[in-house]
PDB file of C-alpha atoms (C1' of nucleotides) in Angstrom:
ATOM      1  CA  MET Y  40      69.167-143.100 -17.643  1.00 33.00           C
ATOM      2  CA  GLU Y  41      72.541-144.632 -17.941  1.00 33.00           C
ATOM      3  CA  SER Y  42      72.704-147.769 -15.941  1.00 34.00           C
ATOM      4  CA  GLY Y  43      75.559-148.980 -13.867  1.00 33.00           C
ATOM      5  CA  ARG Y  44      76.716-152.011 -15.673  1.00 32.00           C
ATOM      6  CA  PHE Y  45      77.799-155.263 -14.179  1.00 37.00           C
ATOM      7  CA  LEU Y  46      81.391-155.448 -13.249  1.00 38.00           C
ATOM      8  CA  PHE Y  47      83.214-158.243 -14.784  1.00 35.00           C
ATOM      9  CA  ASN Y  48      86.476-159.645 -13.809  1.00 34.00           C
ATOM     10  CA  PRO Y  49      87.233-161.199 -17.133  1.00 31.00           C
ATOM     11  CA  ARG Y  50      89.249-164.035 -15.752  1.00 28.00           C
ATOM     12  CA  PRO Y  51      87.528-167.350 -16.231  1.00 28.00           C
ATOM     13  CA  CYS Y  52      86.781-169.086 -13.013  1.00 27.00           C
ATOM     14  CA  GLY Y  53      86.373-172.585 -14.175  1.00 26.00           C
ATOM     15  CA  GLY Y  54      84.063-174.095 -16.678  1.00 25.00           C
ATOM     16  CA  ASN Y  55      82.301-171.477 -18.634  1.00 26.00           C
ATOM     17  CA  MET Y  56      81.477-169.386 -15.645  1.00 28.00           C
ATOM     18  CA  LEU Y  57      82.416-165.779 -15.263  1.00 33.00           C
ATOM     19  CA  TYR Y  58      83.131-164.253 -11.962  1.00 33.00           C
ATOM     20  CA  LEU Y  59      80.840-161.335 -11.538  1.00 35.00           C
ATOM     21  CA  GLY Y  60      81.767-158.892  -8.894  1.00 33.00           C
ATOM     22  CA  GLY Y  61      84.196-156.219  -7.988  1.00 33.00           C
ATOM     23  CA  ALA Y  62      87.111-155.778  -5.728  1.00 32.00           C
ATOM     24  CA  GLY Y  63      87.790-157.349  -2.416  1.00 32.00           C
ATOM     25  CA  GLY Y  64      89.759-160.502  -2.116  1.00 30.00           C
ATOM     26  CA  ASP Y  65      90.761-162.879  -4.794  1.00 31.00           C
ATOM     27  CA  PRO Y  66      88.421-163.180  -7.700  1.00 32.00           C
ATOM     28  CA  VAL Y  67      87.834-166.774  -6.919  1.00 31.00           C
ATOM     29  CA  LEU Y  68      84.540-168.419  -7.562  1.00 30.00           C
ATOM     30  CA  ARG Y  69      82.858-168.876  -4.240  1.00 29.00           C
ATOM     31  CA  GLY Y  70      79.695-170.498  -3.183  1.00 27.00           C
ATOM     32  CA  GLY Y  71      78.560-167.798  -0.831  1.00 30.00           C
ATOM     33  CA  ARG Y  72      75.393-165.813  -1.164  1.00 34.00           C
ATOM     34  CA  THR Y  73      77.226-162.805  -2.537  1.00 32.00           C
ATOM     35  CA  MET Y  74      78.484-164.700  -5.484  1.00 33.00           C
ATOM     36  CA  ILE Y  75      76.781-163.691  -8.669  1.00 33.00           C
ATOM     37  CA  SER Y  76      77.618-165.768 -11.614  1.00 32.00           C
ATOM     38  CA  MET Y  77      76.321-166.511 -15.032  1.00 32.00           C
ATOM     39  CA  THR Y  78      77.291-168.511 -17.961  1.00 29.00           C
ATOM     40  CA  MET Y  79      78.673-166.780 -20.963  1.00 30.00           C
ATOM     41  CA  HIS Y  80      75.462-167.541 -22.772  1.00 30.00           C
ATOM     42  CA  GLU Y  81      73.559-165.511 -20.216  1.00 30.00           C
ATOM     43  CA  SER Y  82      75.705-162.492 -20.812  1.00 31.00           C
ATOM     44  CA  PRO Y  83      73.497-159.422 -20.466  1.00 30.00           C
ATOM     45  CA  LYS Y  84      72.716-156.633 -22.886  1.00 28.00           C
ATOM     46  CA  GLY Y  85      73.781-158.457 -25.973  1.00 25.00           C
ATOM     47  CA  ARG Y  86      77.374-158.875 -24.962  1.00 30.00           C
ATOM     48  CA  PRO Y  87      79.058-161.448 -27.123  1.00 28.00           C
ATOM     49  CA  PHE Y  88      79.657-164.805 -25.751  1.00 29.00           C
ATOM     50  CA  PHE Y  89      83.165-166.000 -25.913  1.00 33.00           C
ATOM     51  CA  GLN Y  90      84.344-168.936 -27.845  1.00 29.00           C
ATOM     52  CA  SER Y  91      87.229-169.511 -25.517  1.00 33.00           C
ATOM     53  CA  PRO Y  92      88.703-168.066 -22.359  1.00 35.00           C
ATOM     54  CA  ASP Y  93      91.402-166.486 -24.473  1.00 38.00           C
ATOM     55  CA  ASP Y  94      88.790-164.181 -25.928  1.00 38.00           C
ATOM     56  CA  LEU Y  95      88.477-162.614 -22.553  1.00 38.00           C
ATOM     57  CA  TYR Y  96      92.042-161.427 -22.748  1.00 38.00           C
ATOM     58  CA  ASP Y  97      91.704-160.151 -26.250  1.00 39.00           C
ATOM     59  CA  ASP Y  98      92.442-156.437 -26.140  1.00 38.00           C
ATOM     60  CA  GLU Y  99      89.665-155.693 -28.533  1.00 38.00           C
ATOM     61  CA  TYR Y 100      87.065-157.411 -26.427  1.00 40.00           C
ATOM     62  CA  TYR Y 101      88.472-156.047 -23.256  1.00 41.00           C
ATOM     63  CA  ASP Y 102      88.580-152.447 -24.445  1.00 42.00           C
ATOM     64  CA  GLU Y 103      85.260-152.508 -26.143  1.00 41.00           C
ATOM     65  CA  PHE Y 104      83.167-154.326 -23.622  1.00 46.00           C
ATOM     66  CA  TYR Y 105      85.048-154.242 -20.356  1.00 45.00           C
ATOM     67  CA  PRO Y 106      86.960-150.997 -20.238  1.00 40.00           C
ATOM     68  CA  GLU Y 107      86.378-150.685 -16.527  1.00 45.00           C
ATOM     69  CA  LYS Y 108      86.912-153.053 -13.693  1.00 64.00           C
ATOM     70  CA  LYS Y 109      84.696-151.208 -11.315  1.00 72.00           C
ATOM     71  CA  ARG Y 110      82.108-148.734 -12.356  1.00 82.00           C
ATOM     72  CA  ARG Y 111      80.750-145.966 -10.225  1.00 92.00           C
ATOM     73  CA  LEU Y 112      77.087-145.269 -10.116  1.00 95.00           C
ATOM     74  CA  THR Y 113      75.869-142.361 -12.144  1.00 95.00           C
ATOM     75  CA  HIS Y 114      74.910-139.073 -10.580  1.00 94.00           C
ATOM     76  CA  ASP Y 115      71.231-139.772 -11.170  1.00 94.00           C
ATOM     77  CA  GLN Y 116      71.468-143.203  -9.633  1.00 95.00           C
ATOM     78  CA  VAL Y 117      73.199-141.877  -6.575  1.00 96.00           C
ATOM     79  CA  GLN Y 118      70.688-139.070  -6.247  1.00 95.00           C
ATOM     80  CA  MET Y 119      67.788-141.465  -6.344  1.00 95.00           C
ATOM     81  CA  LEU Y 120      69.458-143.768  -3.860  1.00 96.00           C
ATOM     82  CA  GLU Y 121      70.152-140.843  -1.555  1.00 95.00           C
ATOM     83  CA  LYS Y 122      66.557-139.755  -1.749  1.00 95.00           C
ATOM     84  CA  SER Y 123      65.409-143.231  -0.944  1.00 95.00           C
ATOM     85  CA  PHE Y 124      67.881-143.451   1.903  1.00 95.00           C
ATOM     86  CA  ASP Y 125      66.552-140.219   3.363  1.00 93.00           C
ATOM     87  CA  GLU Y 126      63.083-141.650   3.412  1.00 93.00           C
ATOM     88  CA  GLU Y 127      64.137-144.900   5.053  1.00 92.00           C
ATOM     89  CA  ASN Y 128      67.650-146.134   5.587  1.00 91.00           C
ATOM     90  CA  LYS Y 129      66.710-149.779   5.796  1.00 91.00           C
ATOM     91  CA  LEU Y 130      65.765-151.644   2.719  1.00 92.00           C
ATOM     92  CA  GLU Y 131      62.884-154.058   2.579  1.00 93.00           C
ATOM     93  CA  PRO Y 132      63.101-156.671  -0.166  1.00 93.00           C
ATOM     94  CA  GLU Y 133      60.257-155.140  -2.121  1.00 92.00           C
ATOM     95  CA  ARG Y 134      61.735-151.698  -2.112  1.00 94.00           C
ATOM     96  CA  LYS Y 135      65.106-153.114  -3.012  1.00 95.00           C
ATOM     97  CA  SER Y 136      63.669-154.796  -6.068  1.00 93.00           C
ATOM     98  CA  GLN Y 137      61.775-151.691  -7.107  1.00 93.00           C
ATOM     99  CA  LEU Y 138      64.807-149.496  -6.740  1.00 94.00           C
ATOM    100  CA  ALA Y 139      66.992-151.930  -8.595  1.00 94.00           C
ATOM    101  CA  LYS Y 140      64.542-152.099 -11.440  1.00 93.00           C
ATOM    102  CA  LYS Y 141      64.175-148.349 -11.549  1.00 93.00           C
ATOM    103  CA  LEU Y 142      67.903-147.750 -11.545  1.00 94.00           C
ATOM    104  CA  GLY Y 143      68.922-150.605 -13.764  1.00 94.00           C
ATOM    105  CA  LEU Y 144      71.024-152.151 -11.058  1.00 93.00           C
ATOM    106  CA  GLN Y 145      71.208-155.526  -9.451  1.00 92.00           C
ATOM    107  CA  PRO Y 146      69.240-155.740  -6.194  1.00 94.00           C
ATOM    108  CA  ARG Y 147      72.478-156.790  -4.586  1.00 94.00           C
ATOM    109  CA  GLN Y 148      74.095-153.532  -5.715  1.00 94.00           C
ATOM    110  CA  VAL Y 149      71.280-151.558  -4.156  1.00 96.00           C
ATOM    111  CA  ALA Y 150      71.638-153.486  -0.931  1.00 96.00           C
ATOM    112  CA  VAL Y 151      75.390-152.936  -0.901  1.00 95.00           C
ATOM    113  CA  TRP Y 152      74.924-149.254  -1.552  1.00 96.00           C
ATOM    114  CA  PHE Y 153      72.555-148.941   1.401  1.00 97.00           C
ATOM    115  CA  GLN Y 154      74.894-150.897   3.604  1.00 96.00           C
ATOM    116  CA  ASN Y 155      77.809-148.649   2.742  1.00 96.00           C
ATOM    117  CA  ARG Y 156      75.659-145.570   3.065  1.00 96.00           C
ATOM    118  CA  ARG Y 157      74.629-146.569   6.586  1.00 95.00           C
ATOM    119  CA  ALA Y 158      78.274-147.090   7.453  1.00 95.00           C
ATOM    120  CA  ARG Y 159      79.143-143.623   6.140  1.00 94.00           C
ATOM    121  CA  TRP Y 160      76.258-142.113   8.063  1.00 94.00           C
ATOM    122  CA  LYS Y 161      77.410-143.772  11.243  1.00 92.00           C
ATOM    123  CA  THR Y 162      80.970-142.574  10.805  1.00 90.00           C
ATOM    124  CA  LYS Y 163      79.838-139.017  10.252  1.00 90.00           C
ATOM    125  CA  GLN Y 164      77.470-139.254  13.176  1.00 90.00           C
ATOM    126  CA  LEU Y 165      80.289-140.376  15.427  1.00 89.00           C
ATOM    127  CA  GLU Y 166      82.308-137.362  14.323  1.00 87.00           C
ATOM    128  CA  ARG Y 167      79.412-135.041  15.053  1.00 88.00           C
ATOM    129  CA  ASP Y 168      78.802-136.614  18.438  1.00 89.00           C
ATOM    130  CA  TYR Y 169      82.463-136.298  19.275  1.00 88.00           C
ATOM    131  CA  ASP Y 170      82.428-132.601  18.413  1.00 88.00           C
ATOM    132  CA  VAL Y 171      79.358-131.966  20.541  1.00 90.00           C
ATOM    133  CA  LEU Y 172      80.755-133.888  23.481  1.00 91.00           C
ATOM    134  CA  LYS Y 173      84.096-132.162  23.240  1.00 90.00           C
ATOM    135  CA  ALA Y 174      82.448-128.743  23.203  1.00 92.00           C
ATOM    136  CA  SER Y 175      80.429-129.715  26.259  1.00 93.00           C
ATOM    137  CA  TYR Y 176      83.500-131.028  27.986  1.00 94.00           C
ATOM    138  CA  ASP Y 177      85.415-127.830  27.296  1.00 94.00           C
ATOM    139  CA  LEU Y 178      82.579-125.780  28.702  1.00 94.00           C
ATOM    140  CA  LEU Y 179      82.399-127.903  31.822  1.00 95.00           C
ATOM    141  CA  LEU Y 180      86.128-127.682  32.280  1.00 95.00           C
ATOM    142  CA  SER Y 181      85.915-123.934  32.037  1.00 93.00           C
ATOM    143  CA  ASN Y 182      83.120-123.851  34.618  1.00 94.00           C
ATOM    144  CA  TYR Y 183      85.074-126.144  36.860  1.00 95.00           C
ATOM    145  CA  ASP Y 184      88.085-123.857  36.769  1.00 94.00           C
ATOM    146  CA  SER Y 185      85.885-120.907  37.705  1.00 94.00           C
ATOM    147  CA  VAL Y 186      84.438-122.803  40.637  1.00 95.00           C
ATOM    148  CA  ILE Y 187      87.888-123.784  41.880  1.00 96.00           C
ATOM    149  CA  LYS Y 188      89.069-120.202  41.686  1.00 95.00           C
ATOM    150  CA  GLU Y 189      85.982-118.917  43.430  1.00 96.00           C
ATOM    151  CA  ASN Y 190      86.430-121.517  46.121  1.00 96.00           C
ATOM    152  CA  ALA Y 191      90.003-120.390  46.709  1.00 96.00           C
ATOM    153  CA  ASP Y 192      88.884-116.765  46.929  1.00 95.00           C
ATOM    154  CA  LEU Y 193      86.240-117.599  49.483  1.00 96.00           C
ATOM    155  CA  LYS Y 194      88.648-119.593  51.561  1.00 96.00           C
ATOM    156  CA  SER Y 195      91.073-116.734  51.643  1.00 95.00           C
ATOM    157  CA  GLN Y 196      88.293-114.337  52.655  1.00 96.00           C
ATOM    158  CA  VAL Y 197      87.177-116.604  55.443  1.00 95.00           C
ATOM    159  CA  ALA Y 198      90.738-116.915  56.680  1.00 94.00           C
ATOM    160  CA  SER Y 199      91.161-113.169  56.579  1.00 94.00           C
ATOM    161  CA  LEU Y 200      87.937-112.525  58.471  1.00 94.00           C
ATOM    162  CA  THR Y 201      88.749-115.139  61.041  1.00 93.00           C
ATOM    163  CA  GLU Y 202      92.125-113.571  61.624  1.00 92.00           C
ATOM    164  CA  LYS Y 203      90.601-110.142  62.138  1.00 91.00           C
ATOM    165  CA  CYS Y 204      88.002-111.569  64.419  1.00 90.00           C
ATOM    166  CA  LEU Y 205      90.543-113.234  66.660  1.00 90.00           C
ATOM    167  CA  ALA Y 206      92.780-110.197  66.674  1.00 89.00           C
ATOM    168  CA  LYS Y 207      89.957-107.997  67.849  1.00 87.00           C
ATOM    169  CA  GLU Y 208      88.992-110.483  70.494  1.00 83.00           C
ATOM    170  CA  LEU Y 209      92.506-110.536  71.867  1.00 83.00           C
ATOM    171  CA  ASP Y 210      92.898-106.797  71.554  1.00 79.00           C
ATOM    172  CA  GLY Y 211      89.792-105.465  73.252  1.00 72.00           C
ATOM    173  CA  GLY Y 212      88.511-108.456  75.082  1.00 61.00           C
ATOM    174  CA  GLU Y 213      85.135-107.912  73.488  1.00 56.00           C
ATOM    175  CA  ALA Y 214      82.771-110.595  72.469  1.00 53.00           C
ATOM    176  CA  PRO Y 215      83.597-111.871  68.987  1.00 50.00           C
ATOM    177  CA  ILE Y 216      80.105-111.551  67.599  1.00 53.00           C
ATOM    178  CA  PRO Y 217      79.925-107.800  66.932  1.00 49.00           C
ATOM    179  CA  CYS Y 218      83.195-107.700  65.119  1.00 49.00           C
ATOM    180  CA  VAL Y 219      81.785-109.739  62.316  1.00 46.00           C
ATOM    181  CA  THR Y 220      78.858-107.471  61.703  1.00 41.00           C
ATOM    182  CA  SER Y 221      80.934-104.320  61.595  1.00 39.00           C
ATOM    183  CA  GLU Y 222      80.952-102.277  58.405  1.00 40.00           C
ATOM    184  CA  PRO Y 223      84.462-102.947  57.113  1.00 40.00           C
ATOM    185  CA  LEU Y 224      84.069-106.707  57.297  1.00 41.00           C
ATOM    186  CA  LEU Y 225      80.793-106.643  55.480  1.00 40.00           C
ATOM    187  CA  ALA Y 226      82.365-104.481  52.858  1.00 40.00           C
ATOM    188  CA  ASP Y 227      85.094-107.060  52.425  1.00 42.00           C
ATOM    189  CA  ILE Y 228      82.589-109.782  52.048  1.00 40.00           C
ATOM    190  CA  GLY Y 229      80.741-107.777  49.482  1.00 39.00           C
ATOM    191  CA  ASN Y 230      83.746-107.990  47.189  1.00 43.00           C
ATOM    192  CA  VAL Y 231      83.032-111.586  46.360  1.00 39.00           C
ATOM    193  CA  SER Y 232      82.847-111.788  42.634  1.00 41.00           C
ATOM    194  CA  THR Y 233      79.779-113.759  41.693  1.00 40.00           C
ATOM    195  CA  PRO Y 234      76.142-113.528  42.640  1.00 40.00           C
ATOM    196  CA  HIS Y 235      76.240-117.070  43.915  1.00 40.00           C
ATOM    197  CA  SER Y 236      79.134-116.562  46.234  1.00 39.00           C
ATOM    198  CA  SER Y 237      77.834-113.157  47.276  1.00 37.00           C
ATOM    199  CA  ARG Y 238      74.568-114.635  48.326  1.00 37.00           C
ATOM    200  CA  LYS Y 239      76.301-117.410  50.148  1.00 36.00           C
ATOM    201  CA  ALA Y 240      78.378-114.924  52.116  1.00 33.00           C
ATOM    202  CA  GLU Y 241      75.380-112.825  53.005  1.00 30.00           C
ATOM    203  CA  ASP Y 242      73.345-115.794  54.020  1.00 34.00           C
ATOM    204  CA  ARG Y 243      76.024-117.083  56.209  1.00 34.00           C
ATOM    205  CA  LEU Y 244      76.692-113.753  57.903  1.00 32.00           C
ATOM    206  CA  SER Y 245      73.320-112.122  58.267  1.00 31.00           C
ATOM    207  CA  SER Y 246      70.901-114.885  58.981  1.00 32.00           C
ATOM    208  CA  GLY Y 247      69.933-116.084  62.402  1.00 31.00           C
ATOM    209  CA  SER Y 248      68.413-114.351  65.394  1.00 32.00           C
ATOM    210  CA  ASP Y 249      69.820-111.315  67.188  1.00 33.00           C
ATOM    211  CA  GLY Y 250      72.413-110.710  64.568  1.00 31.00           C
ATOM    212  CA  SER Y 251      74.238-113.874  65.433  1.00 30.00           C
ATOM    213  CA  THR Y 252      76.520-115.141  62.709  1.00 32.00           C
ATOM    214  CA  VAL Y 253      78.352-118.169  61.565  1.00 32.00           C
ATOM    215  CA  ILE Y 254      81.348-116.893  63.341  1.00 32.00           C
ATOM    216  CA  ASP Y 255      80.248-117.541  66.906  1.00 33.00           C
ATOM    217  CA  ASP Y 256      80.073-121.261  67.415  1.00 35.00           C
ATOM    218  CA  ASN Y 257      80.510-121.975  63.795  1.00 35.00           C
ATOM    219  CA  CYS Y 258      83.512-119.749  63.686  1.00 33.00           C
ATOM    220  CA  ARG Y 259      85.492-121.926  66.023  1.00 33.00           C
ATOM    221  CA  GLN Y 260      84.200-124.940  64.289  1.00 33.00           C
ATOM    222  CA  LEU Y 261      85.506-123.715  61.004  1.00 32.00           C
ATOM    223  CA  ILE Y 262      88.871-122.880  62.399  1.00 30.00           C
ATOM    224  CA  ASP Y 263      89.193-126.358  63.791  1.00 30.00           C
ATOM    225  CA  CYS Y 264      88.414-127.837  60.519  1.00 30.00           C
ATOM    226  CA  CYS Y 265      91.551-128.520  58.573  1.00 28.00           C
ATOM    227  CA  ASP Y 266      90.460-129.569  55.068  1.00 29.00           C
ATOM    228  CA  SER Y 267      87.487-127.384  54.411  1.00 31.00           C
ATOM    229  CA  TYR Y 268      85.943-124.332  55.844  1.00 28.00           C
ATOM    230  CA  PHE Y 269      82.497-125.557  54.961  1.00 29.00           C
ATOM    231  CA  PRO Y 270      80.533-128.404  56.393  1.00 31.00           C
ATOM    232  CA  SER Y 271      80.515-130.336  53.185  1.00 32.00           C
ATOM    233  CA  ASN Y 272      77.010-131.772  53.245  1.00 34.00           C
ATOM    234  CA  GLU Y 273      75.317-128.545  54.116  1.00 31.00           C
ATOM    235  CA  TYR Y 274      77.288-126.646  51.574  1.00 33.00           C
ATOM    236  CA  LEU Y 275      76.477-129.044  48.814  1.00 31.00           C
ATOM    237  CA  GLN Y 276      72.824-128.933  49.699  1.00 33.00           C
ATOM    238  CA  CYS Y 277      72.559-125.178  49.856  1.00 32.00           C
ATOM    239  CA  ALA Y 278      75.026-123.856  47.357  1.00 35.00           C
ATOM    240  CA  PRO Y 279      73.734-123.631  43.814  1.00 36.00           C
ATOM    241  CA  LEU Y 280      75.825-125.272  41.173  1.00 36.00           C
ATOM    242  CA  PRO Y 281      77.311-123.201  38.400  1.00 35.00           C
ATOM    243  CA  ASN Y 282      75.206-122.674  35.329  1.00 37.00           C
ATOM    244  CA  GLY Y 283      74.544-125.819  33.394  1.00 34.00           C
ATOM    245  CA  LEU Y 284      75.763-128.157  36.073  1.00 32.00           C
ATOM    246  CA  GLN Y 285      73.558-130.782  37.571  1.00 34.00           C
ATOM    247  CA  MET Y 286      74.203-133.213  40.345  1.00 30.00           C
ATOM    248  CA  GLU Y 287      74.965-136.741  39.316  1.00 29.00           C
ATOM    249  CA  HIS Y 288      72.494-138.322  41.699  1.00 31.00           C
ATOM    250  CA  ASP Y 289      69.299-136.715  40.735  1.00 30.00           C
ATOM    251  CA  ASN Y 290      66.650-139.149  41.819  1.00 30.00           C
ATOM    252  CA  SER Y 291      63.840-136.798  41.058  1.00 30.00           C
ATOM    253  CA  ASN Y 292      63.969-137.305  37.326  1.00 31.00           C
ATOM    254  CA  ASN Y 293      65.475-140.760  37.392  1.00 31.00           C
ATOM    255  CA  ASN Y 294      68.065-139.697  34.909  1.00 31.00           C
ATOM    256  CA  SER Y 295      71.133-141.111  36.530  1.00 30.00           C
ATOM    257  CA  ASN Y 296      72.654-142.355  33.298  1.00 32.00           C
ATOM    258  CA  TYR Y 297      73.982-138.954  32.467  1.00 30.00           C
ATOM    259  CA  LEU Y 298      75.842-136.570  34.635  1.00 28.00           C
ATOM    260  CA  PHE Y 299      74.473-133.589  32.740  1.00 29.00           C
ATOM    261  CA  SER Y 300      71.222-134.734  31.375  1.00 32.00           C
ATOM    262  CA  ASP Y 301      70.102-131.489  29.824  1.00 33.00           C
ATOM    263  CA  MET Y 302      73.351-131.226  27.969  1.00 36.00           C
ATOM    264  CA  PHE Y 303      72.822-134.644  26.489  1.00 38.00           C
ATOM    265  CA  ALA Y 304      69.305-133.768  25.609  1.00 37.00           C
ATOM    266  CA  VAL Y 305      70.697-130.993  23.455  1.00 36.00           C
ATOM    267  CA  THR Y 306      73.249-133.373  22.077  1.00 37.00           C
ATOM    268  CA  GLY Y 307      70.520-135.755  21.134  1.00 37.00           C
ATOM    269  CA  GLN Y 308      68.752-133.067  19.195  1.00 37.00           C
ATOM    270  CA  GLN Y 309      71.877-132.244  17.319  1.00 39.00           C
ATOM    271  CA  ASN Y 310      72.491-135.854  16.496  1.00 40.00           C
ATOM    272  CA  GLN Y 311      69.964-135.974  13.804  1.00 39.00           C
ATOM    273  CA  GLU Y 312      70.887-135.807  10.227  1.00 39.00           C
ATOM    274  CA  GLY Y 313      68.304-133.166   9.556  1.00 39.00           C
ATOM    275  CA  LEU Y 314      65.651-133.770  12.168  1.00 36.00           C
ATOM    276  CA  GLY Y 315      65.603-133.911  15.953  1.00 36.00           C
ATOM    277  CA  GLY Y 316      67.161-136.933  17.611  1.00 41.00           C
ATOM    278  CA  PRO Y 317      68.947-139.980  16.296  1.00 42.00           C
ATOM    279  CA  PRO Y 318      66.941-142.537  14.389  1.00 41.00           C
ATOM    280  CA  ALA Y 319      65.748-145.641  16.144  1.00 38.00           C
ATOM    281  CA  TRP Y 320      68.279-147.865  14.447  1.00 41.00           C
ATOM    282  CA  TRP Y 321      71.174-145.825  15.695  1.00 43.00           C
ATOM    283  CA  THR Y 322      72.835-147.144  18.817  1.00 38.00           C
ATOM    284  CA  TRP Y 323      75.992-146.230  20.577  1.00 39.00           C
ATOM    285  CA  PRO Y 324      78.815-148.616  19.949  1.00 34.00           C
TER     286      PRO Y 324
ATOM    287  C1'  DT R 168     103.055-137.441 -14.889  1.00 87.99           C
ATOM    288  C1'  DT R 169     103.252-139.557 -10.711  1.00 87.99           C
ATOM    289  C1'  DG R 170     102.828-140.447  -5.975  1.00 87.99           C
ATOM    290  C1'  DT R 171      99.632-140.288  -2.291  1.00 87.99           C
ATOM    291  C1'  DG R 172      95.465-139.794   0.235  1.00 87.99           C
ATOM    292  C1'  DT R 173      90.389-140.229   0.033  1.00 87.99           C
ATOM    293  C1'  DT R 174      86.042-142.064  -1.593  1.00 87.99           C
ATOM    294  C1'  DT R 175      83.251-145.566  -3.503  1.00 87.99           C
ATOM    295  C1'  DT R 176      81.922-150.189  -4.674  1.00 87.99           C
ATOM    296  C1'  DA R 177      82.108-154.764  -3.353  1.00 87.99           C
ATOM    297  C1'  DT R 178      83.467-159.123  -0.648  1.00 87.99           C
ATOM    298  C1'  DT R 179      83.988-161.881   3.460  1.00 87.99           C
ATOM    299  C1'  DG R 180      83.038-163.572   7.891  1.00 87.99           C
ATOM    300  C1'  DC R 181      80.471-163.336  11.880  1.00 87.99           C
ATOM    301  C1'  DC R 182      76.258-162.407  14.371  1.00 87.99           C
ATOM    302  C1'  DT R 183      71.269-162.109  15.223  1.00 87.99           C
ATOM    303  C1'  DC R 184      66.599-163.027  14.253  1.00 87.99           C
ATOM    304  C1'  DC R 185      62.784-165.677  12.710  1.00 87.99           C
TER     305       DC R 185
ATOM    306  C1'  DG C 147      69.331-172.993   8.486  1.00 87.99           C
ATOM    307  C1'  DG C 148      68.562-169.012   5.628  1.00 87.99           C
ATOM    308  C1'  DA C 149      68.253-163.996   5.245  1.00 87.99           C
ATOM    309  C1'  DG C 150      69.911-159.775   6.338  1.00 87.99           C
ATOM    310  C1'  DG C 151      72.852-156.591   9.103  1.00 87.99           C
ATOM    311  C1'  DC C 152      77.407-154.953  10.416  1.00 87.99           C
ATOM    312  C1'  DA C 153      82.593-154.508  10.811  1.00 87.99           C
ATOM    313  C1'  DA C 154      86.658-155.105   8.523  1.00 87.99           C
ATOM    314  C1'  DT C 155      88.855-155.064   4.442  1.00 87.99           C
ATOM    315  C1'  DA C 156      90.257-154.985  -0.655  1.00 87.99           C
ATOM    316  C1'  DA C 157      90.744-152.624  -4.681  1.00 87.99           C
ATOM    317  C1'  DA C 158      89.221-149.449  -8.315  1.00 87.99           C
ATOM    318  C1'  DA C 159      88.158-144.699  -9.055  1.00 87.99           C
ATOM    319  C1'  DC C 160      88.970-140.217  -8.062  1.00 87.99           C
ATOM    320  C1'  DA C 161      91.296-135.803  -6.306  1.00 87.99           C
ATOM    321  C1'  DC C 162      95.160-133.211  -5.873  1.00 87.99           C
ATOM    322  C1'  DA C 163      99.707-131.541  -4.823  1.00 87.99           C
ATOM    323  C1'  DA C 164     104.534-131.576  -6.316  1.00 87.99           C
TER     324       DA C 164
END
DNA sequence: TTGTGTTTTATTGCCTCC
DNA sequence: GGAGGCAATAAAACACAA
């Protein structure tokens, strides 16, 4: 297998030391842990050692031995690294050494490759998470719009029924209760578009003893109410939420971190690069 | 061919953990 | 304090349109 060779910046960095490394900042000899250096005499793979720094600038030397400033890993090397990354994306020292030996690379190069690979994975994961969240948001927005529209329809129906009810009361002097249970009004109510709202209308109009309805006492109550036709607490407790929606304060499953926990459960499954759920090392920024 | 955008390899500095 | 991780960044390598 062709090995990725060391990358030399052929500029002498003092004494007879060569700076060994790639891009990123000035090629200045540094004392940090990332600095890899060697004397010319330790030059690997039978490279010639230079009699003087000028040799390093000699076109012949440069072309023959250092044609590249930065060398990419070979396809085979990358494949093996990818395979290893799939197995475990963190690198223990032993595995790093083994991989480096196997691939003919410096352990540092293997470590750098893993570091960069984790960064790429994280970037891609963020993109995937964004897509999933945006899709969920769009769906919720769509549901929300439907609920708003349905709410407006119901309000208008209630207003219409109330008007008829009062008109009949004034007209015939009859008790208001029977007017609500008459056929035409029920037919109107039956026009409500969704099963949820239909059931709500039926419940509110047909339940109770002796055919009494929400319109008797409740009717006046509703008329007096200016902001909403529904007693908010009762409505929220009884009315089912649209598909996929879940109340924020759901103490039963202690899952208050997420507004729509099941949605995020799905998201979590899709997070994985291959398998279900993000790996343990992944955390949200 | 050349300009430009993207990807890959590598460095640096800071942070955390042991 | 040293080792290793991560974010930010540099710069070479590569891709591709004009």
